[in-house]
């Protein structure tokens, strides 16, 4: 368990690690080109391939290449350590463990190797052996905290809880140690049955950081165990008011309200060791320490697959995905145990990654599971509907948004996006009456919302109805978001449709200056130039729009204009599709769709 507001204090350590890695790595300027393949049967070729894998964060191939490099030069402990680190980060502990044991013998001061071997010993409840392995591997801020917590949990496993707590209390050196010390010593006291000491430590941790869900959970559970369920529910409710969808807080509240005996989240020394790796790994990941964070979280999951109720897996999945390892992220997220509180969130995030990889059938199954497990989570419906809308499955998207709307007791201001997204889907499905009703409902919930004003106003102008009101709506949207090139384009195109061509040119030139690479805006400006007699400039803009990657059906009309060297009207223009989650007023093919809407602030978990 960790208090994540103290994480910034880890930054100097992470920066030092990254700097050391940079100095240790040879320059990559001479990396191979496609015309100069590396022969991987040579040691130089293997090493170069390994360094390329390092640079691209390809842990899978990096692990393989460093293993090959070590096999070619068994006396090089540095290459063995890289193989151990990357193989563990990849999640192949079956391969990493034997190598780590060899490394411990070859280089007893290898901290990471000792931690990996210790994790395996703790998993097997070989507490005395784990303490021996840790000896002498506590140099450096992070290593000192890691070794102390692991040794203390091993002592707890031997029944030496007082000695374990004293060891934790004696650790000095960094201010960010304190929350880790409080939580872990509190858990050790609870394992030993010392509720009074445990409660005092959790209370102090809560005072320092009441925004950490793991701190809140530990404190609330200990309060309930001490008989003060009212205060336990009070602090949980305060947290849920800030993070209403947090699964761990919800699960803890349900446990306390069930009337059954309440247990702590960590009840054994083995679970405590996993918690140590999980808390530190999550903190490192938030500060950009990818490899070490992945190693710690992999060790947490190796010791306890349900570590943190699935929070360790969720953290690892996020870290892997943010580093371009989507396939590995999906695998980790889908392996969260079915009974874990974070299983629905994990499956939802796996679904989002699957959707981004265009694995639509798999994504559908994952979205449906996430919704089935947590039918009140609007974020799941939004992400699912947005995926279908991005794939131009507009009626299916509208049905999914409707399922979400059915779960609303009374729509509130924050629900405007559901009606807006469904309105977009209906409009694209050519069901304008339903779309118009949804846009109006969105404005009832959130008056003057610029994206809705823009979409509805643009649509009315394109249809030639409610022109004065429509123009006023678009102008208001521009006033609210004057630097949004897509909304400014809507105003310019409204002027064009109204025959106010000089005004159209002025606004469209401004729109192009704000969004220079958008083909639709450039095409609009070309049409406006033609109308005011600037024919050479019009032809330039049409060609520019084509070369920027205009899509059908606009591309067909643009090509006709270029071929005819004159304006060829298209009737009607395709109405733009505002995307709140992209912070723009038109979907751009060159920019990926986000499958998580603005209401999806994940789980509030930290």
Coordinates of C-alpha atoms in Angstrom, one line a residue:
X1 CA 0.0 0.0 0.0
X2 CA 1.3 3.4 -0.8
X3 CA 0.4 7.0 -0.5
X4 CA 0.9 8.4 -4.0
X5 CA 1.0 12.1 -3.1
X6 CA 4.5 11.4 -1.7
X7 CA 5.6 9.9 -5.0
X8 CA 7.3 13.0 -6.3
X9 CA 10.0 12.4 -3.8
X10 CA 10.9 9.3 -5.9
X11 CA 11.7 11.5 -8.9
X12 CA 15.4 12.0 -8.0
X13 CA 15.8 8.3 -7.7
X14 CA 14.1 7.5 -11.0
X15 CA 16.0 10.3 -12.7
X16 CA 19.3 8.9 -11.4
X17 CA 18.3 5.4 -12.7
X18 CA 17.5 6.8 -16.1
X19 CA 20.7 8.8 -16.2
X20 CA 22.8 5.8 -15.2
X21 CA 21.1 3.8 -18.0
X22 CA 21.8 6.5 -20.5
X23 CA 25.5 6.5 -19.6
X24 CA 25.7 2.7 -19.6
X25 CA 24.1 2.4 -23.1
X26 CA 26.3 2.9 -26.1
X27 CA 25.3 5.5 -28.7
X28 CA 22.7 4.3 -31.1
X29 CA 23.6 6.7 -34.0
X30 CA 25.3 3.8 -35.8
X31 CA 22.3 1.5 -35.6
X32 CA 21.6 -0.6 -38.6
X33 CA 19.5 0.5 -41.6
X34 CA 17.2 -1.7 -43.6
X35 CA 20.0 -1.9 -46.2
X36 CA 22.6 -3.0 -43.7
X37 CA 21.2 -6.0 -41.8
X38 CA 22.9 -7.2 -38.7
X39 CA 24.1 -10.8 -38.6
X40 CA 22.7 -12.0 -35.2
X41 CA 25.1 -14.9 -35.1
X42 CA 27.9 -12.5 -34.2
X43 CA 28.2 -11.2 -30.7
X44 CA 28.4 -7.6 -32.0
X45 CA 25.2 -8.1 -33.9
X46 CA 23.4 -9.6 -31.0
X47 CA 24.4 -6.8 -28.7
X48 CA 23.4 -4.1 -31.2
X49 CA 20.0 -5.8 -31.6
X50 CA 19.7 -5.8 -27.8
X51 CA 20.4 -2.1 -27.6
X52 CA 17.9 -1.3 -30.3
X53 CA 15.3 -3.3 -28.4
X54 CA 16.3 -1.2 -25.3
X55 CA 15.8 2.0 -27.2
X56 CA 12.3 1.0 -28.5
X57 CA 11.3 -0.5 -25.1
X58 CA 10.8 -3.9 -26.8
X59 CA 11.2 -6.0 -23.6
X60 CA 10.4 -9.3 -25.3
X61 CA 13.1 -9.1 -28.0
X62 CA 15.5 -7.3 -25.6
X63 CA 15.2 -10.2 -23.1
X64 CA 15.9 -12.7 -25.9
X65 CA 18.9 -10.8 -27.3
X66 CA 20.5 -10.3 -23.9
X67 CA 20.0 -13.9 -23.1
X68 CA 21.8 -14.7 -26.4
X69 CA 24.6 -12.2 -25.6
X70 CA 25.1 -13.8 -22.1
X71 CA 25.2 -17.3 -23.6
X72 CA 27.9 -16.1 -26.0
X73 CA 29.9 -14.4 -23.2
X74 CA 29.0 -16.2 -19.8
X75 CA 31.5 -14.0 -18.0
X76 CA 29.6 -10.8 -18.6
X77 CA 27.4 -10.4 -15.5
X78 CA 26.1 -7.1 -16.8
X79 CA 24.4 -8.8 -19.8
X80 CA 23.0 -11.4 -17.6
X81 CA 21.5 -8.7 -15.4
X82 CA 19.9 -7.0 -18.4
X83 CA 18.5 -10.4 -19.4
X84 CA 17.1 -11.0 -15.9
X85 CA 15.5 -7.5 -15.7
X86 CA 13.9 -7.6 -19.1
X87 CA 12.7 -11.2 -18.8
X88 CA 11.1 -10.4 -15.5
X89 CA 9.5 -7.2 -16.9
X90 CA 8.2 -9.3 -19.7
X91 CA 6.6 -11.6 -17.2
X92 CA 8.5 -14.8 -17.9
X93 CA 9.5 -15.6 -14.3
X94 CA 10.0 -19.3 -15.2
X95 CA 13.0 -18.2 -17.3
X96 CA 14.1 -15.3 -15.2
X97 CA 14.3 -17.1 -11.8
X98 CA 17.1 -19.6 -12.8
X99 CA 19.1 -16.7 -14.3
X100 CA 18.5 -14.5 -11.2
X101 CA 19.9 -17.4 -9.0
X102 CA 23.0 -17.6 -11.2
X103 CA 23.4 -13.8 -11.1
X104 CA 23.2 -13.8 -7.3
X105 CA 26.1 -16.2 -7.2
X106 CA 28.1 -14.3 -9.9
X107 CA 27.3 -10.8 -8.6
X108 CA 26.1 -11.0 -4.9
X109 CA 25.6 -7.2 -5.0
X110 CA 23.0 -7.4 -7.8
X111 CA 20.0 -5.9 -5.9
X112 CA 17.4 -6.8 -8.6
X113 CA 18.5 -10.4 -8.7
X114 CA 18.3 -10.7 -4.9
X115 CA 14.8 -9.2 -4.9
X116 CA 13.6 -11.6 -7.6
X117 CA 15.1 -14.6 -5.7
X118 CA 13.6 -13.3 -2.5
X119 CA 10.2 -13.0 -4.0
X120 CA 10.3 -16.6 -5.0
X121 CA 11.4 -17.7 -1.5
X122 CA 8.7 -15.6 0.1
X123 CA 6.1 -17.2 -2.2
X124 CA 7.3 -20.6 -0.9
X125 CA 7.2 -19.3 2.7
X126 CA 11.0 -19.9 3.0
X127 CA 11.3 -16.9 5.3
X128 CA 14.8 -17.6 6.8
X129 CA 16.3 -18.2 3.3
X130 CA 14.7 -15.0 2.0
X131 CA 16.3 -12.9 4.8
X132 CA 19.7 -14.4 4.0
X133 CA 19.3 -13.5 0.3
X134 CA 18.6 -9.9 1.2
X135 CA 21.8 -9.4 3.2
X136 CA 23.9 -6.6 1.9
X137 CA 21.4 -5.5 -0.8
X138 CA 20.0 -2.4 0.8
X139 CA 22.3 0.3 -0.7
X140 CA 20.4 3.2 -2.2
X141 CA 17.1 4.8 -1.2
X142 CA 14.7 2.5 -3.0
X143 CA 16.7 -0.7 -2.4
X144 CA 16.9 0.2 1.3
X145 CA 13.1 0.5 1.6
X146 CA 12.5 -2.6 -0.6
X147 CA 14.9 -4.8 1.4
X148 CA 13.6 -3.5 4.8
X149 CA 9.9 -4.2 3.9
X150 CA 10.7 -7.6 2.5
X151 CA 12.9 -8.6 5.5
X152 CA 10.2 -7.3 7.9
X153 CA 7.5 -9.4 6.2
X154 CA 9.8 -12.5 6.3
X155 CA 10.3 -11.9 10.1
X156 CA 6.6 -11.6 10.5
X157 CA 6.3 -15.0 8.7
X158 CA 8.7 -16.4 11.4
X159 CA 6.4 -15.0 14.1
X160 CA 8.8 -12.2 15.0
X161 CA 6.4 -9.4 14.5
X162 CA 7.8 -7.1 17.2
X163 CA 11.2 -7.4 15.6
X164 CA 9.7 -6.8 12.1
X165 CA 7.9 -3.6 13.2
X166 CA 11.0 -2.3 15.0
X167 CA 13.0 -2.9 11.8
X168 CA 10.5 -0.9 9.8
X169 CA 10.4 1.9 12.4
X170 CA 14.2 2.1 12.4
X171 CA 14.6 2.8 8.7
X172 CA 15.6 6.5 8.2
X173 CA 16.8 8.6 5.3
X174 CA 13.9 9.8 3.1
X175 CA 10.7 11.6 3.9
X176 CA 8.7 9.5 1.4
X177 CA 9.5 6.4 3.4
X178 CA 7.0 7.4 6.1
X179 CA 3.6 6.4 4.4
X180 CA 5.1 3.0 3.4
X181 CA 6.4 2.5 6.9
X182 CA 3.1 3.4 8.5
X183 CA 1.0 1.2 6.3
X184 CA 3.2 -1.9 6.3
X185 CA 4.0 -1.7 10.0
X186 CA 0.2 -1.3 10.6
X187 CA -0.5 -4.4 8.5
X188 CA 2.1 -6.4 10.4
X189 CA 0.6 -5.3 13.7
X190 CA -2.8 -6.4 12.4
X191 CA -1.4 -9.8 11.4
X192 CA -0.1 -10.2 15.0
X193 CA -3.5 -9.2 16.4
X194 CA -2.4 -5.9 17.8
X195 CA -5.4 -3.8 16.6
X196 CA -4.6 -0.8 18.8
X197 CA -1.2 -0.3 17.3
X198 CA -2.4 -1.0 13.8
X199 CA -5.3 1.5 14.1
X200 CA -3.0 4.2 15.3
X201 CA -0.6 3.8 12.4
X202 CA -3.4 3.7 9.8
X203 CA -4.9 6.8 11.3
X204 CA -1.6 8.7 11.0
X205 CA -1.3 7.5 7.4
X206 CA -4.8 8.7 6.7
X207 CA -3.9 12.1 8.1
X208 CA -1.0 12.3 5.7
X209 CA -2.9 11.2 2.6
X210 CA -6.6 10.6 2.7
X211 CA -6.6 10.5 -1.1
X212 CA -4.9 7.1 -1.4
X213 CA -7.5 4.4 -1.8
X214 CA -5.2 1.8 -0.2
X215 CA -4.7 4.0 2.9
X216 CA -8.5 4.6 3.1
X217 CA -9.2 0.9 2.7
X218 CA -6.8 -0.2 5.4
X219 CA -8.0 2.5 7.9
X220 CA -11.7 1.7 7.2
X221 CA -11.2 -2.0 7.5
X222 CA -9.3 -1.6 10.8
X223 CA -11.9 0.7 12.2
X224 CA -14.6 -1.8 11.4
X225 CA -12.5 -4.6 13.0
X226 CA -12.2 -2.5 16.1
X227 CA -16.0 -2.1 16.2
X228 CA -16.3 1.5 14.9
X229 CA -18.2 0.8 11.6
X230 CA -19.8 4.2 11.6
X231 CA -16.5 6.0 11.3
X232 CA -15.3 3.4 8.8
X233 CA -18.3 4.1 6.6
X234 CA -17.8 7.8 7.1
X235 CA -14.3 8.0 5.7
X236 CA -15.2 5.6 2.9
X237 CA -18.1 7.8 1.9
X238 CA -15.9 10.9 2.0
X239 CA -13.5 9.1 -0.4
X240 CA -16.4 7.9 -2.7
X241 CA -17.7 11.5 -2.9
X242 CA -14.4 12.3 -4.6
X243 CA -14.1 9.0 -6.6
X244 CA -17.6 7.6 -6.8
X245 CA -16.7 4.7 -9.1
X246 CA -13.6 3.3 -7.2
X247 CA -14.1 -0.4 -7.1
X248 CA -11.9 -1.0 -4.0
X249 CA -13.7 1.6 -1.9
X250 CA -17.1 0.3 -3.1
X251 CA -16.1 -3.3 -2.3
X252 CA -14.8 -2.3 1.2
X253 CA -18.1 -0.5 1.9
X254 CA -20.0 -3.5 0.9
X255 CA -17.9 -5.7 3.2
X256 CA -18.5 -3.5 6.1
X257 CA -22.2 -3.2 5.5
X258 CA -22.6 -6.9 5.0
X259 CA -22.5 -7.6 8.7
X260 CA -19.9 -10.3 8.2
X261 CA -16.5 -10.3 9.9
X262 CA -14.3 -7.8 8.2
X263 CA -10.7 -8.8 7.3
X264 CA -7.8 -6.6 6.2
X265 CA -6.7 -6.5 2.6
X266 CA -3.4 -8.1 3.6
X267 CA -3.7 -11.0 6.0
X268 CA -0.4 -13.0 5.5
X269 CA 3.3 -12.2 5.2
X270 CA 3.2 -13.5 1.6
X271 CA 0.4 -11.0 0.7
X272 CA 2.4 -8.3 2.6
X273 CA 5.5 -8.9 0.5
X274 CA 3.3 -8.7 -2.7
X275 CA 1.9 -5.4 -1.4
X276 CA 5.4 -4.0 -0.9
X277 CA 6.3 -4.7 -4.5
X278 CA 3.0 -3.5 -5.8
X279 CA 3.0 -0.2 -3.9
X280 CA 6.6 0.6 -4.9
X281 CA 6.1 -0.6 -8.5
X282 CA 3.0 1.6 -8.9
X283 CA 4.8 4.6 -7.5
X284 CA 7.7 4.1 -9.8
X285 CA 5.4 3.7 -12.8
X286 CA 3.8 7.0 -12.1
X287 CA 7.2 8.7 -12.2
X288 CA 8.2 7.1 -15.5
X289 CA 10.4 4.3 -14.3
X290 CA 9.1 1.7 -16.8
X291 CA 11.4 -1.3 -16.5
X292 CA 11.8 -1.2 -12.7
X293 CA 8.1 -0.6 -12.2
X294 CA 7.3 -3.5 -14.5
X295 CA 9.7 -5.8 -12.6
X296 CA 8.2 -4.8 -9.2
X297 CA 4.6 -5.3 -10.4
X298 CA 5.4 -8.6 -12.1
X299 CA 6.9 -9.8 -8.8
X300 CA 3.8 -8.6 -6.9
X301 CA 1.6 -10.6 -9.2
X302 CA 4.0 -13.6 -9.1
X303 CA 3.6 -13.7 -5.3
X304 CA -0.1 -12.9 -5.2
X305 CA -2.1 -12.8 -8.5
X306 CA -4.8 -10.9 -6.7
X307 CA -2.5 -8.3 -5.2
X308 CA -4.5 -5.2 -4.2
X309 CA -7.7 -6.7 -5.4
X310 CA -6.4 -6.4 -9.0
X311 CA -4.9 -3.0 -8.5
X312 CA -1.3 -4.3 -9.2
X313 CA -2.5 -5.8 -12.5
X314 CA -4.4 -2.7 -13.4
X315 CA -1.3 -0.5 -12.7
X316 CA 0.9 -2.9 -14.7
X317 CA -1.5 -2.9 -17.6
X318 CA -1.6 0.9 -17.7
X319 CA 2.2 1.0 -17.7
X320 CA 2.6 -1.5 -20.4
X321 CA 0.0 0.1 -22.6
X322 CA 1.4 3.6 -22.2
X323 CA 4.8 2.2 -23.3
X324 CA 3.4 0.7 -26.5
X325 CA 3.0 -2.9 -25.2
X326 CA -0.7 -3.2 -25.8
X327 CA -0.7 -7.0 -26.3
X328 CA 1.0 -7.6 -23.0
X329 CA -1.3 -5.0 -21.3
X330 CA -4.3 -7.0 -22.5
X331 CA -2.9 -10.2 -21.3
X332 CA -2.3 -8.8 -17.8
X333 CA -5.6 -7.1 -17.5
X334 CA -7.6 -10.1 -18.7
X335 CA -5.9 -12.2 -16.0
X336 CA -7.2 -10.2 -13.1
X337 CA -9.1 -12.9 -11.0
X338 CA -12.9 -12.9 -11.6
X339 CA -13.7 -12.1 -7.9
X340 CA -11.3 -9.1 -7.7
X341 CA -12.9 -5.7 -7.2
X342 CA -10.8 -4.3 -10.1
X343 CA -11.8 -7.0 -12.6
X344 CA -14.5 -4.9 -14.3
X345 CA -12.2 -1.9 -14.7
X346 CA -9.4 -4.1 -15.9
X347 CA -11.6 -5.7 -18.5
X348 CA -12.9 -2.3 -19.6
X349 CA -9.3 -1.1 -20.1
X350 CA -8.5 -4.3 -22.0
X351 CA -11.5 -3.6 -24.2
X352 CA -10.2 -0.1 -25.0
X353 CA -6.8 -1.4 -25.9
X354 CA -8.4 -4.2 -28.1
X355 CA -10.5 -1.5 -29.8
X356 CA -7.4 0.6 -30.5
X357 CA -5.8 -2.4 -32.1
X358 CA -8.9 -2.9 -34.2
X359 CA -9.6 -6.3 -32.6
X360 CA -13.3 -5.4 -32.7
X361 CA -14.9 -8.8 -31.9
X362 CA -12.6 -9.4 -28.9
X363 CA -13.3 -5.8 -27.8
X364 CA -17.1 -6.3 -28.0
X365 CA -16.8 -9.4 -25.7
X366 CA -14.7 -7.5 -23.2
X367 CA -17.0 -4.5 -23.2
X368 CA -20.0 -6.7 -22.6
X369 CA -18.3 -8.5 -19.7
X370 CA -17.3 -5.1 -18.2
X371 CA -20.9 -4.0 -18.4
X372 CA -22.3 -7.3 -17.1
X373 CA -20.1 -7.1 -14.1
X374 CA -20.8 -3.4 -13.4
X375 CA -24.0 -2.4 -15.2
X376 CA -24.1 1.1 -13.6
X377 CA -20.6 2.1 -14.9
X378 CA -21.5 4.7 -17.6
X379 CA -17.9 4.9 -18.7
X380 CA -18.1 1.3 -20.1
X381 CA -21.1 2.2 -22.2
X382 CA -19.5 5.4 -23.5
X383 CA -16.3 3.7 -24.4
X384 CA -18.2 0.8 -26.1
X385 CA -20.5 3.2 -28.0
X386 CA -17.6 5.4 -29.1
X387 CA -15.8 2.3 -30.5
X388 CA -18.9 1.4 -32.6
X389 CA -19.3 5.0 -33.7
X390 CA -15.7 5.2 -34.8
X391 CA -16.3 2.0 -36.9
X392 CA -19.4 3.7 -38.4
X393 CA -21.7 1.3 -36.7
X394 CA -24.0 4.2 -35.9
X395 CA -27.2 2.4 -35.0
X396 CA -25.3 -0.1 -32.8
X397 CA -23.6 2.9 -31.1
X398 CA -27.0 4.6 -30.5
X399 CA -28.4 1.4 -28.9
X400 CA -25.4 1.2 -26.5
X401 CA -25.8 4.8 -25.5
X402 CA -29.5 4.2 -24.9
X403 CA -28.6 1.3 -22.6
X404 CA -26.6 3.7 -20.5
X405 CA -29.3 6.4 -20.5
X406 CA -31.8 3.8 -19.2
X407 CA -29.6 3.5 -16.1
X408 CA -30.0 7.2 -15.3
X409 CA -32.5 7.9 -12.5
X410 CA -32.5 11.6 -13.4
X411 CA -30.1 13.0 -16.1
X412 CA -27.7 15.5 -14.6
X413 CA -25.4 18.1 -16.2
X414 CA -22.5 15.6 -16.4
X415 CA -24.7 13.3 -18.5
X416 CA -24.8 15.7 -21.5
X417 CA -22.2 13.6 -23.3
X418 CA -24.4 10.6 -23.5
X419 CA -27.2 12.5 -25.3
X420 CA -24.6 14.3 -27.4
X421 CA -22.9 11.1 -28.5
X422 CA -26.2 9.4 -29.2
X423 CA -27.3 12.4 -31.2
X424 CA -24.2 12.2 -33.3
X425 CA -24.9 8.5 -33.9
X426 CA -28.5 9.1 -34.8
X427 CA -27.5 12.0 -37.2
X428 CA -25.0 9.7 -38.9
X429 CA -27.6 7.0 -39.1
X430 CA -29.9 9.5 -40.9
X431 CA -32.4 9.6 -38.0
X432 CA -32.4 13.4 -37.7
X433 CA -35.5 13.8 -35.6
X434 CA -34.0 11.6 -32.9
X435 CA -30.6 13.3 -33.2
X436 CA -32.1 16.8 -32.9
X437 CA -34.0 15.8 -29.8
X438 CA -30.8 14.5 -28.2
X439 CA -28.9 17.6 -29.0
X440 CA -31.6 19.7 -27.5
X441 CA -31.6 17.5 -24.4
X442 CA -27.8 17.9 -24.1
X443 CA -28.2 21.7 -24.2
X444 CA -31.0 21.5 -21.5
X445 CA -28.5 19.7 -19.3
X446 CA -25.5 21.9 -20.2
X447 CA -26.6 25.2 -21.7
X448 CA -24.1 26.9 -24.0
X449 CA -22.0 23.8 -24.3
X450 CA -19.9 24.8 -27.3
X451 CA -19.6 21.4 -29.0
X452 CA -23.3 20.9 -28.9
X453 CA -24.1 24.4 -30.0
X454 CA -21.7 23.9 -33.0
X455 CA -23.1 20.6 -34.1
X456 CA -26.7 21.5 -33.9
X457 CA -26.2 25.0 -35.4
X458 CA -24.1 23.6 -38.2
X459 CA -26.7 20.9 -38.9
X460 CA -29.5 23.4 -39.1
X461 CA -27.5 25.7 -41.5
X462 CA -26.6 22.7 -43.7
X463 CA -30.4 21.9 -43.9
X464 CA -31.3 25.5 -44.5
X465 CA -33.6 25.7 -41.4
X466 CA -33.7 27.9 -38.3
X467 CA -30.9 30.0 -39.9
X468 CA -30.8 33.0 -37.6
X469 CA -30.9 30.8 -34.5
X470 CA -28.3 28.4 -36.0
X471 CA -25.9 31.2 -36.8
X472 CA -26.3 32.6 -33.3
X473 CA -25.5 29.2 -31.8
X474 CA -22.4 28.8 -33.9
X475 CA -21.2 32.4 -33.1
X476 CA -21.7 31.6 -29.4
X477 CA -19.6 28.5 -29.8
X478 CA -16.9 30.5 -31.4
X479 CA -17.0 33.1 -28.7
X480 CA -16.6 30.3 -26.1
X481 CA -13.8 28.5 -28.0
X482 CA -12.2 31.1 -30.3
X483 CA -9.1 29.0 -30.9
X484 CA -10.9 25.9 -32.0
X485 CA -10.3 25.8 -35.7
X486 CA -13.1 23.3 -36.3
X487 CA -15.7 25.5 -34.7
X488 CA -14.4 28.6 -36.5
X489 CA -14.7 26.5 -39.7
X490 CA -18.4 25.9 -38.9
X491 CA -19.0 29.6 -38.6
X492 CA -17.2 30.2 -41.9
X493 CA -19.2 27.5 -43.6
X494 CA -22.4 28.8 -42.2
X495 CA -21.6 32.2 -43.8
X496 CA -20.9 30.4 -47.0
X497 CA -24.2 28.6 -47.0
X498 CA -26.0 31.9 -46.3
X499 CA -24.3 33.5 -49.3
X500 CA -22.1 35.8 -47.1
X501 CA -18.9 34.9 -49.0
X502 CA -16.6 37.7 -47.9
X503 CA -17.5 36.8 -44.2
X504 CA -16.9 33.2 -45.1
X505 CA -13.4 33.8 -46.4
X506 CA -12.5 35.8 -43.3
X507 CA -13.5 33.0 -40.9
X508 CA -12.3 30.2 -43.0
X509 CA -8.8 31.8 -43.4
X510 CA -8.7 32.0 -39.6
X511 CA -9.9 28.4 -39.3
X512 CA -7.1 27.2 -41.6
X513 CA -4.5 29.2 -39.6
X514 CA -5.7 27.3 -36.5
X515 CA -5.9 23.8 -38.2
X516 CA -3.5 24.0 -41.1
X517 CA -3.6 20.2 -41.9
X518 CA -7.3 19.6 -42.0
X519 CA -8.4 18.8 -45.5
X520 CA -12.1 19.7 -45.0
X521 CA -11.3 23.2 -43.8
X522 CA -8.9 23.8 -46.7
X523 CA -11.6 22.5 -49.1
X524 CA -14.1 24.9 -47.6
X525 CA -11.7 27.8 -48.0
X526 CA -11.2 26.9 -51.6
X527 CA -14.9 27.0 -52.3
X528 CA -15.2 30.4 -50.6
X529 CA -12.2 31.8 -52.6
X530 CA -14.0 30.7 -55.8
X531 CA -17.1 32.5 -54.8
X532 CA -15.3 35.8 -54.3
X533 CA -13.3 35.5 -57.5
X534 CA -10.0 34.3 -56.2
X535 CA -9.9 31.4 -58.6
X536 CA -6.2 30.5 -58.5
X537 CA -6.2 30.5 -54.8
X538 CA -9.3 28.3 -54.8
X539 CA -7.5 25.7 -57.1
X540 CA -4.5 25.8 -54.8
X541 CA -6.7 25.1 -51.7
X542 CA -8.5 22.2 -53.4
X543 CA -5.2 20.6 -54.4
X544 CA -3.9 21.2 -50.9
X545 CA -7.0 19.5 -49.4
X546 CA -6.5 16.5 -51.7
X547 CA -2.9 16.2 -50.7
X548 CA -3.7 16.5 -47.0
X549 CA -5.6 13.2 -47.3
X550 CA -9.2 14.1 -48.0
X551 CA -11.5 11.1 -47.7
X552 CA -14.6 10.0 -49.6
X553 CA -17.1 11.3 -50.4
X554 CA -15.4 14.8 -50.1
X555 CA -12.4 13.5 -52.1
X556 CA -14.6 12.7 -55.1
X557 CA -16.0 16.2 -55.3
X558 CA -12.5 17.8 -54.7
X559 CA -11.1 15.7 -57.6
X560 CA -14.0 16.9 -59.9
X561 CA -13.3 20.5 -59.0
X562 CA -9.6 20.1 -59.7
X563 CA -10.3 18.4 -63.1
X564 CA -12.9 20.9 -64.1
X565 CA -10.9 23.9 -62.8
X566 CA -14.0 25.3 -61.4
X567 CA -16.3 25.0 -58.4
X568 CA -18.5 21.9 -58.4
X569 CA -21.1 22.1 -55.7
X570 CA -21.8 19.1 -53.5
X571 CA -25.3 19.0 -52.0
X572 CA -25.4 18.7 -49.1
X573 CA -22.0 18.8 -47.4
X574 CA -21.3 16.1 -44.9
X575 CA -22.1 17.5 -41.5
X576 CA -19.0 17.4 -39.2
X577 CA -19.0 15.1 -36.2
X578 CA -17.9 16.8 -33.0
X579 CA -15.9 14.7 -30.7
X580 CA -15.9 15.9 -27.1
X581 CA -13.3 13.3 -26.1
X582 CA -10.9 14.7 -28.8
X583 CA -11.5 18.3 -27.7
X584 CA -12.4 19.2 -31.3
X585 CA -15.5 19.8 -33.4
X586 CA -14.9 17.3 -36.2
X587 CA -13.6 13.8 -36.4
X588 CA -10.2 13.7 -38.2
X589 CA -9.1 10.6 -39.9
X590 CA -5.5 11.3 -39.0
X591 CA -6.3 11.5 -35.3
X592 CA -7.2 8.4 -33.4
X593 CA -10.6 8.2 -31.8
X594 CA -10.5 7.9 -28.0
X595 CA -12.8 5.2 -26.8
X596 CA -13.1 6.6 -23.3
X597 CA -15.4 9.6 -23.1
X598 CA -14.9 12.6 -20.8
X599 CA -16.9 10.9 -18.0
X600 CA -14.4 8.1 -17.9
X601 CA -11.9 9.1 -15.3
X602 CA -10.9 5.5 -14.9
X603 CA -11.6 4.3 -11.4
X604 CA -10.2 7.0 -9.2
X605 CA -7.7 4.4 -8.0
X606 CA -4.3 5.4 -7.0

